[in-house]
Short mmCIF file of C-alpha atoms in Angstrom, two decimals:
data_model
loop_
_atom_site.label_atom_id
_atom_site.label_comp_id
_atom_site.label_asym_id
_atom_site.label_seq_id
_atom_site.Cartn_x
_atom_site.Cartn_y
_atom_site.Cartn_z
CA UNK A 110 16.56 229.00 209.61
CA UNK A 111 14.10 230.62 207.68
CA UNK A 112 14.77 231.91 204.72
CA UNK A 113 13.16 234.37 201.88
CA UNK A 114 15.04 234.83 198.12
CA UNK A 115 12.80 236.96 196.21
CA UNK A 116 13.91 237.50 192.65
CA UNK A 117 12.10 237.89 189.19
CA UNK A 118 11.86 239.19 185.75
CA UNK A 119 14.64 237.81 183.92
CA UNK A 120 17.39 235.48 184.19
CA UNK A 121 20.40 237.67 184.96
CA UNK A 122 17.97 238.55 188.42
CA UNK A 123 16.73 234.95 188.73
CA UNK A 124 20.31 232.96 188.38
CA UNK A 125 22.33 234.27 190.65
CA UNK A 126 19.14 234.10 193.43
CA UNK A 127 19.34 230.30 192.43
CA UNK A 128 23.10 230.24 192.86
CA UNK A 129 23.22 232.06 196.58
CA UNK A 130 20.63 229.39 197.53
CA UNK A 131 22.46 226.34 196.45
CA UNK A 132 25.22 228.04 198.14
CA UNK A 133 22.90 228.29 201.00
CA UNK A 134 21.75 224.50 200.42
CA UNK A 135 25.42 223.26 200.43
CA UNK A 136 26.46 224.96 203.57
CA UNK A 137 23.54 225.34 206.29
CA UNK A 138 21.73 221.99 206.87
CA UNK A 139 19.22 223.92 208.89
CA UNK A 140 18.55 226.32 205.90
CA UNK A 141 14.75 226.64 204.88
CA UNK A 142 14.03 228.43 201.79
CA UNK A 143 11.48 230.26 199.72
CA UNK A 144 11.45 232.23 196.61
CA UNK A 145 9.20 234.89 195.99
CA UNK A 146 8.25 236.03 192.75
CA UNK A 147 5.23 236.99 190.51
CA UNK A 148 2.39 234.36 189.72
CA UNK A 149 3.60 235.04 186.06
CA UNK A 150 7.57 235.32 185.52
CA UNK A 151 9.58 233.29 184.45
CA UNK A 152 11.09 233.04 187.89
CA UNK A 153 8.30 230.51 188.30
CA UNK A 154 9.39 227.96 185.56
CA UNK A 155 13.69 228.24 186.40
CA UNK A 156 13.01 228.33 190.12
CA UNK A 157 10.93 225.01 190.63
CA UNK A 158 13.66 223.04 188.14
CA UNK A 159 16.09 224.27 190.50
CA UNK A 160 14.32 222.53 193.22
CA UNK A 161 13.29 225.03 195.25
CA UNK A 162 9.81 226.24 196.54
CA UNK A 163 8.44 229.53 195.71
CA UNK A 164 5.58 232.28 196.89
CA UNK A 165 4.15 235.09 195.04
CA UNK A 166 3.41 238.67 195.36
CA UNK A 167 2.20 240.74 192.67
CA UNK A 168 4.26 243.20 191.36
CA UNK A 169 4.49 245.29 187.69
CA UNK A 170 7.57 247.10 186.14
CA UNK A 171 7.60 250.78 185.30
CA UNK A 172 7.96 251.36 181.56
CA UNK A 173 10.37 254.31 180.34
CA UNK A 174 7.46 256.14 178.65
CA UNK A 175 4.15 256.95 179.37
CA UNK A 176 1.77 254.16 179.30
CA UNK A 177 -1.45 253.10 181.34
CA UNK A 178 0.16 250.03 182.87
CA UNK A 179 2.51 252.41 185.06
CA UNK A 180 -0.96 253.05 186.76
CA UNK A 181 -1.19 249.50 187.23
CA UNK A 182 2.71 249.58 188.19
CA UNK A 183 2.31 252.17 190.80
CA UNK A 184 -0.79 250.21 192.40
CA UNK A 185 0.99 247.53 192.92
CA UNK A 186 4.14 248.92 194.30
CA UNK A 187 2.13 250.15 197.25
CA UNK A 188 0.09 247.58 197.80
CA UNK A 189 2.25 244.68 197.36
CA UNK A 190 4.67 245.59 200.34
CA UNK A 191 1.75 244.51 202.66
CA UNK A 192 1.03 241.35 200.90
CA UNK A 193 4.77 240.92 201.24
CA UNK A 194 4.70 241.44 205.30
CA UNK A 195 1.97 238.69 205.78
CA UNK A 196 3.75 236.31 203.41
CA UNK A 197 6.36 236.97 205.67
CA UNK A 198 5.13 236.50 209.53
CA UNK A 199 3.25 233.40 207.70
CA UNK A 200 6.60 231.93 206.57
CA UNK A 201 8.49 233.24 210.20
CA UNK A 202 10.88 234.50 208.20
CA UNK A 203 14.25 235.14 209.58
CA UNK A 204 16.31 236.19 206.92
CA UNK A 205 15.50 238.13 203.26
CA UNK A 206 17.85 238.17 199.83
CA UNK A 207 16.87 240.33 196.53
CA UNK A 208 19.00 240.05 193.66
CA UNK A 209 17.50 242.58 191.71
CA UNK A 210 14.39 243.74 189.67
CA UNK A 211 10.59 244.79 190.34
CA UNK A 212 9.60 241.84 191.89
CA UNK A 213 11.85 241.63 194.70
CA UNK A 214 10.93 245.21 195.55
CA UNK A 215 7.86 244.54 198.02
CA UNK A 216 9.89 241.38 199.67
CA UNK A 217 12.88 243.52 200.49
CA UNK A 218 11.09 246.65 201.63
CA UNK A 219 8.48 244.69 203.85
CA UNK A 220 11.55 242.86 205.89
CA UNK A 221 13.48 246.10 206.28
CA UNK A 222 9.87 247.55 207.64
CA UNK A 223 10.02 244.54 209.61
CA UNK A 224 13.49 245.15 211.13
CA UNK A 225 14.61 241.34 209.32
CA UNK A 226 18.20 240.86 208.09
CA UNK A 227 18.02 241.72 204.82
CA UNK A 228 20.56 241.59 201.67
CA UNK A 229 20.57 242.67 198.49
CA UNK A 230 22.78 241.35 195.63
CA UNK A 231 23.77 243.39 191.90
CA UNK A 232 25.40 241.82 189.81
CA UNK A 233 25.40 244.48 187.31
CA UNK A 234 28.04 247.74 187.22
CA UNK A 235 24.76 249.78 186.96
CA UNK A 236 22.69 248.77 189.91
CA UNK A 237 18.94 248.86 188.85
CA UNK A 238 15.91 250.45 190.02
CA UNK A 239 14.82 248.57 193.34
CA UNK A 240 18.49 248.11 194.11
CA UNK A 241 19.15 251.94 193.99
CA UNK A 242 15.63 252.50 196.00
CA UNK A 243 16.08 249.92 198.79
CA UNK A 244 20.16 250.07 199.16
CA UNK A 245 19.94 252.41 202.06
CA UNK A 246 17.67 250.59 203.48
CA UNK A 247 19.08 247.08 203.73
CA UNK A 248 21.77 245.50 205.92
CA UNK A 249 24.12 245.03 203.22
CA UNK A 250 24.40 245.40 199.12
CA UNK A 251 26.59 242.76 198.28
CA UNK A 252 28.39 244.00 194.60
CA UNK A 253 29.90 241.91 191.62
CA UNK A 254 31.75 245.43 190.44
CA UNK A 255 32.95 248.33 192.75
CA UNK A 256 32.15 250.38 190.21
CA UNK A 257 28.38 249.92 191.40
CA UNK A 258 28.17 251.43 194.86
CA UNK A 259 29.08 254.89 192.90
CA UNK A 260 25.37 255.21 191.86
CA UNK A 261 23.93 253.80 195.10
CA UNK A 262 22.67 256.53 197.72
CA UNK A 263 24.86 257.69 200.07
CA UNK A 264 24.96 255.51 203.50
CA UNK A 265 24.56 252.44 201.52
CA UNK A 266 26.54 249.90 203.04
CA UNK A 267 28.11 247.65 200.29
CA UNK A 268 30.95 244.54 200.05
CA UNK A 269 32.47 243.33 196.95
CA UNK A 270 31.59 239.71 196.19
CA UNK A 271 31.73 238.80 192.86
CA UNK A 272 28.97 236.85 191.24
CA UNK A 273 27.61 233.64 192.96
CA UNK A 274 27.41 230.71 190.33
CA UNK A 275 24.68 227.66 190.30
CA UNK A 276 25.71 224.65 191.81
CA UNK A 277 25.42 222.60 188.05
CA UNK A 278 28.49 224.89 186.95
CA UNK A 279 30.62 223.20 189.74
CA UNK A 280 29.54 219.84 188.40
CA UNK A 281 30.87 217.47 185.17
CA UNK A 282 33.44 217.84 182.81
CA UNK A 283 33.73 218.71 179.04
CA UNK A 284 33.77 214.63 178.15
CA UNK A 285 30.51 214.29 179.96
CA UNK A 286 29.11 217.38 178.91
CA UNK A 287 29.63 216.76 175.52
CA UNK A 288 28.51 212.82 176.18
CA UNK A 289 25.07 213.86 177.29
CA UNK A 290 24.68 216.36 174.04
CA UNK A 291 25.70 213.77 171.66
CA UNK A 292 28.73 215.96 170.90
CA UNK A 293 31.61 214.15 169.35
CA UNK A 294 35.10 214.59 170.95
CA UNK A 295 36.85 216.34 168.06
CA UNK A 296 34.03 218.80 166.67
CA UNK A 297 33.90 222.29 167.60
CA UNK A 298 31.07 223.46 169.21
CA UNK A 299 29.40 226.98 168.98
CA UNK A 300 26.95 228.11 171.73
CA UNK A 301 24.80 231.33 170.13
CA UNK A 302 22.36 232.84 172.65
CA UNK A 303 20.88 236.64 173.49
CA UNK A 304 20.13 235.46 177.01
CA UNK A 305 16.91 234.44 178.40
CA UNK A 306 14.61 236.48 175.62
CA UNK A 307 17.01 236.08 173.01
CA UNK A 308 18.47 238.99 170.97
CA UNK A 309 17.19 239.20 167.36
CA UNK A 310 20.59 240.72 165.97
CA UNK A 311 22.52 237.77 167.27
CA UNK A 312 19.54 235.60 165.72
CA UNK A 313 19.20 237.10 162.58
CA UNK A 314 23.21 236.62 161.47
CA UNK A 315 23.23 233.25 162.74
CA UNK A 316 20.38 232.49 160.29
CA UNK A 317 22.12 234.26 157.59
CA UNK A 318 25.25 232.36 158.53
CA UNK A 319 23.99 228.81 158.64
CA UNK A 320 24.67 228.25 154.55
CA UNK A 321 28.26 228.82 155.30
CA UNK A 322 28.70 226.87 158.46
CA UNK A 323 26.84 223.91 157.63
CA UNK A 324 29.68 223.60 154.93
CA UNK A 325 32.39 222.68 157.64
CA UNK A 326 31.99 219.23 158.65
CA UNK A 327 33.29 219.69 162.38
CA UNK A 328 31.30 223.09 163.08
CA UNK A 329 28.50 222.16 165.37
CA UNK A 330 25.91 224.81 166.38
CA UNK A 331 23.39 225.55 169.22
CA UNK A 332 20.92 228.77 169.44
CA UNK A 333 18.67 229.28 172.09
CA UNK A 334 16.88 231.97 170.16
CA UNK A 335 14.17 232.95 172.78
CA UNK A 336 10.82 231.72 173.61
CA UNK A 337 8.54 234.71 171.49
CA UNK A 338 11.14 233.73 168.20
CA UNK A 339 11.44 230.04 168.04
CA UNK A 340 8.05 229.49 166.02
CA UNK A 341 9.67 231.89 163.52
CA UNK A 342 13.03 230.61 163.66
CA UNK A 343 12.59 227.09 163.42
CA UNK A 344 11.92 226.28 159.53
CA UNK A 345 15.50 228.11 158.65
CA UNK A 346 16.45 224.72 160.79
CA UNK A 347 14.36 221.90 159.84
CA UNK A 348 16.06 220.87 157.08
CA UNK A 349 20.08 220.86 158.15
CA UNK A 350 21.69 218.46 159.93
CA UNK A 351 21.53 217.21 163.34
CA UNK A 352 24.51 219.09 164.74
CA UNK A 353 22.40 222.29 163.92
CA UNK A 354 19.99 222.72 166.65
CA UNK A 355 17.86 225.21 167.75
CA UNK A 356 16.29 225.75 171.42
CA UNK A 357 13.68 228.46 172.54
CA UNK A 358 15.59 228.30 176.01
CA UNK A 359 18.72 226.62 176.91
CA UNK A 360 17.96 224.89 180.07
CA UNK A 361 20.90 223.11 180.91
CA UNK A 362 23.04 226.34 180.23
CA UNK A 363 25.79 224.72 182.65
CA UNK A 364 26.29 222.02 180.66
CA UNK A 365 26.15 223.74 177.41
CA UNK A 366 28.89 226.01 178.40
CA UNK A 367 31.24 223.04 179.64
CA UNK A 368 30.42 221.35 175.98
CA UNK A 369 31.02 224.35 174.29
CA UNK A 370 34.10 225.80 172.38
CA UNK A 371 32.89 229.55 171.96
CA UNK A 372 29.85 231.18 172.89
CA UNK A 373 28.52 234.41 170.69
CA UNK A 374 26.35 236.35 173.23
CA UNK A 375 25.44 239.55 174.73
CA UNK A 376 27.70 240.64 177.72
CA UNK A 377 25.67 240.82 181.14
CA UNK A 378 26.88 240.59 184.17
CA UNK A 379 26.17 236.70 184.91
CA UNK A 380 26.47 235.31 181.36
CA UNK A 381 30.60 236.62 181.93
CA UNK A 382 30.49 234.83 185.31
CA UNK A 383 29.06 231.76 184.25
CA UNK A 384 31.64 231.90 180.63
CA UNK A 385 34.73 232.52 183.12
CA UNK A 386 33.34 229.44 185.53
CA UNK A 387 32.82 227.27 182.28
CA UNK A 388 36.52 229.17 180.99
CA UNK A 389 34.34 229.07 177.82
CA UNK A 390 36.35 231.85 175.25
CA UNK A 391 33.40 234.22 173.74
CA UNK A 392 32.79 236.88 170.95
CA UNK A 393 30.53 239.51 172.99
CA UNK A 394 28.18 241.64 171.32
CA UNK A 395 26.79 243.66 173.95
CA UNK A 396 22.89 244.85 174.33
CA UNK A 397 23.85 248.95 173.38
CA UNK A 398 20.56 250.07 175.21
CA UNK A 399 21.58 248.40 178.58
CA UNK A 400 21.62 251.36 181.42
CA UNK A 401 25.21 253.66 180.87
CA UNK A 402 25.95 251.17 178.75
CA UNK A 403 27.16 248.89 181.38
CA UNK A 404 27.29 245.50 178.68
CA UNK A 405 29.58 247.40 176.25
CA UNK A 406 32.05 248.06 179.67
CA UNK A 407 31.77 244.41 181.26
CA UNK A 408 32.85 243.17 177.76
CA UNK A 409 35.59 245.28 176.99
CA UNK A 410 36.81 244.02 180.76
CA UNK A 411 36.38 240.42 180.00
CA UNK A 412 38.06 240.52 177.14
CA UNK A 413 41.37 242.57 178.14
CA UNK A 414 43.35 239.48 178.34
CA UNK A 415 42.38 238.13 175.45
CA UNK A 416 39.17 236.13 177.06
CA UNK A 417 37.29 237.19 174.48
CA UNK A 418 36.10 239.31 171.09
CA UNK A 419 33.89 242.18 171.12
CA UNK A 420 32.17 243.14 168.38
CA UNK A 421 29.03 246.04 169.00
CA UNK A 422 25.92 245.53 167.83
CA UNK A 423 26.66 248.65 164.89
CA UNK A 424 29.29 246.43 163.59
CA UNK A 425 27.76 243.04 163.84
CA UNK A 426 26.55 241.66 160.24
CA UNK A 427 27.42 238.07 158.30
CA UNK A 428 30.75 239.24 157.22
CA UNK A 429 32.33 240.05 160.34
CA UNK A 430 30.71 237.12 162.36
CA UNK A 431 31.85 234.96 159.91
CA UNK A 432 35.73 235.96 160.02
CA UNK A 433 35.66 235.86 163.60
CA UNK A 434 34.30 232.21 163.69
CA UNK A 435 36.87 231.37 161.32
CA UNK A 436 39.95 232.75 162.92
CA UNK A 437 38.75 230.94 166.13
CA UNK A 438 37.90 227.21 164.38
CA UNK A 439 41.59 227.83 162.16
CA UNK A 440 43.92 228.16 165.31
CA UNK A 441 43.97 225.17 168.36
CA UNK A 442 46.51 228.04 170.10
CA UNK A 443 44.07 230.40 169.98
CA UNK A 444 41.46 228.69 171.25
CA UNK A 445 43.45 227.21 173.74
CA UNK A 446 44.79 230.93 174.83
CA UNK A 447 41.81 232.38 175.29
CA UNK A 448 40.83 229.61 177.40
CA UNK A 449 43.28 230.22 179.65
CA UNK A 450 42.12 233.83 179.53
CA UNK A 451 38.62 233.27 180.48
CA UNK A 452 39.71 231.42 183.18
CA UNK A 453 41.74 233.70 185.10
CA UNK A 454 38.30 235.89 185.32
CA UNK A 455 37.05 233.54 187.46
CA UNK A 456 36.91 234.64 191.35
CA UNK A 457 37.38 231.03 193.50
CA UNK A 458 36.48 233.20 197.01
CA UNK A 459 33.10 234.57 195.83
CA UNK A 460 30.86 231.60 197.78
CA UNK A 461 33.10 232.47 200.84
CA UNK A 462 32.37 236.26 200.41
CA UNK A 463 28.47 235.53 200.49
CA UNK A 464 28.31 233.44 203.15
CA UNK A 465 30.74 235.40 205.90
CA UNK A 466 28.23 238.49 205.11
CA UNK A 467 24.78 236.19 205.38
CA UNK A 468 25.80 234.52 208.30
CA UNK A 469 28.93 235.29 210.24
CA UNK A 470 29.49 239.13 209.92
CA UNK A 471 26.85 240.09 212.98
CA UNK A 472 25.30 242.31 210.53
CA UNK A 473 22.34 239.92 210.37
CA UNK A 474 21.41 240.03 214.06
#
C-alpha cells in the first residue's frame, strides 16, 4: 500500500507524522511510505534519521502582517496543489496523512481533489491554519483534544485519538538511557529545552542559573538551546564541567526524556505526550503568543494532578526557577509523586485509535 505523510515546518508537525508512520511500519508489512515536505525544512533533516524517504513540494507560510513574502506565499499555495497531484499519480498513491502546517497543505488538498483517502491529524487544542482550511474536506480529522473540533468548520468529521508517539519512546529503560549519556545512577538530571527553535526566556535563566547549579555536585544539566542560539550560547558553557552540556538540537529526545529527572520546557501539544510516555515530571512555561493561548491551557491540564509546575513566561526569572529546581532535587517523594502523575496522562489505546480509522473503519475506501 501506498502511502503519502506530508508534514513540515516544525517539530510539533513533523513528530507525530514520524510517530503514525512507525506505527504504520510496525503494523502493515505491505506499507510503502513517503514524506512530503519542502526542499528546505527541517522536516528534511528529522525525517531521513527516522528512516524514512521523503518528496518535496514547495510551499511558504503566511506571516501575520503585511510583508512581500505573502506574495510569494500566495503563489505557491496555488500552484503547489498541482505539483502535489503529479507527485502523487507518480508515487500511485493510495492513501494521504497531514499532521499539520503549510507544507502539508498542497499534499492534502491535491488527494481530496483526487478523491484519495485522506487524514488529517492536530495535535494541538487550537487546530491551525491548513487543518481548519482542509478539515471539511478530508475523510477524517483525527484530534489529540475534543476541545479542537469546536473551531473546525461545520461537517468536519473528527475522532479523538490522542497523540501518536515515535517508536524510540517505546524502546530502553532509564539504566540504559542514562548508560548511553554517561549519566551516573544517583545524579539528578535536568532536561531544559524551548522545543525545536529553542525559546530564549527558558535560555536566558538557565544561563543566569548555571553559577548556582554547578555548585550542587549531583545536579546534571542538558539544554538544547536551538540551532540560530547555540553559537551565542556556547562560551557561558565552555568552561564548566562535563555534566553541563549544551546541544543546538536534542536528537535523541526519546532517550533524553527516559534519562531525565525533570524537564523545564514550553507546553505544546507533543512535548506533554512525549513527557507523559517518558512519565518525565516537568516545570512548564508555556509560549504566551501560541494561538488562544492553547500552551498556557495544555499545561495547566497536565499538571492538575500534580504532573507538573507551571510557571508563565511573566513570572519566569532566576529566582523563581531556582526555588522550583530546589524543591524538586530536596524531596525523593516528590519526585517520585509526580512521576506517578505524569504517568497516568499517558493514553495506552492511542496507536489502536489511529490505525482502526486508517485502515479498518471503511472510511478509507
Amino acid at each position: 500500500m501506498n502511502i503519502l505523510i506530508s508534514c513540515g515546518g516544525t517539530a510539533g508537525h513533523i513528530n507525530p507524522a514520524i510517530a503514525i508512520a512507525d506505527l504504520i511500519r510496525r503494523n502493515r508489512s505491505d506499507a510503502s511510505i513517503l514524506f512530503v515536505g519542502t526542499p528546505d525544512g527541517m522536516e528534511n533533516r528529522l525525517v531521513c534519521q527516522a528512516g524514512y524517504r521523503i518528496a518535496h513540494i514547495p510551499a511558504r507560510g503566511f506571516t501575520r502582517s503585511f510583508s512581500p513574502k505573502n506574495l510569494s506565499a500566495a503563489y505557491y499555495a496555488a500552484v503547489s496543489p498541482f505539483l502535489a497531484k503529479k507527485l502523487l499519480k507518480k508515487e500511485a498513491a493510495q492513501l494521504v496523512i497531514g499532521t499539520g502546517g503549510y507544507a502539508c497543505y498542497p499534499t492534502v488538498l491535491a488527494a481530496t481533489r483526487m478523491s484519495l483517502p485522506s487524514f488529517l491529524h492536530e495535535s494541538n487544542a487550537f487546530p491551525g491554519l491548513a487543518v481548519r482550511k482542509l478539515a471539511t474536506k478530508v475523510n477524517c480529522v483525527m484530534l489529540n483534544d475534543p476541545s479542537a473540533a469546536t473551531y473546525l468548520p461545520t461537517g468536519t468529521r473528527t475522532a479523538v485519538v490522542g497523540n501518536p508517539v515515535r517508536s524510540s519512546f517505546a524502546s530502553g529503560e532509564r539504566a540504559q538511557a542514562r548508560a548511553a549519556l554517561g549519566i551516573p545512577p544517583h545524579a539528578i538530571y535536568i532536561l531544559a529545552f524551548g522545543g525545536s527553535r529553542g525559546a530564549d526566556s527558558i535560555n536566558r535563566t538557565i544561563i543566569s542559573l548555571l553559577p548556582e547549579l554547578t555548585r550542587k555536585d549531583q545536579l546534571w544539566l542538558t539544554l538544547g538551546c536551538g540551532q540560530t542560539n547555540y553559537n551565542s550560547m556556547q562560551p557561558y558553557f565552555e568552561n564548566l564541567p562535563h555534566r553541563f552540556r549544551l546541544e543546538a538540537y536534542l536528537d535523541r529526545m526519546a532517550l533524553e526524556m527516559q534519562a531525565a529527572d525533570l524537564a523545564i520546557c514550553r507546553s505544546g501539544a507533543m512535548t506533554l505526550t512525549e513527557l507523559a510516555r517518558a512519565a518525565l515530571p516537568a516545570i512548564l512555561i508555556p509560549f504566551p503568543y501560541a494561538a488562544a493561548n492553547h500552551q498556557y491551557h495544555n499545561a495547566v491540564s497536565y499538571a492538575k494532578n500534580g504532573a507538573a509546575i507551571v510557571c508563565q513566561e511573566s513570572e519566569l526569572n532566576t529566582e523563581v526557577l531556582l526555588r522550583h529546581i530546589t524543591e524538586f532535587t530536596a524531596s525523593e517523594p516528590l519526585r517520585r509523586q509526580m512521576q506517578n502523575a505524569a504517568r497516568k496522562h499517558d493514553d495506552p489505546d492511542t496507536d489502536e485509535k489511529i490505525l482502526h480509522l486508517l485502515f479498518d473503519s471503511g472510511k478509507n475506501n
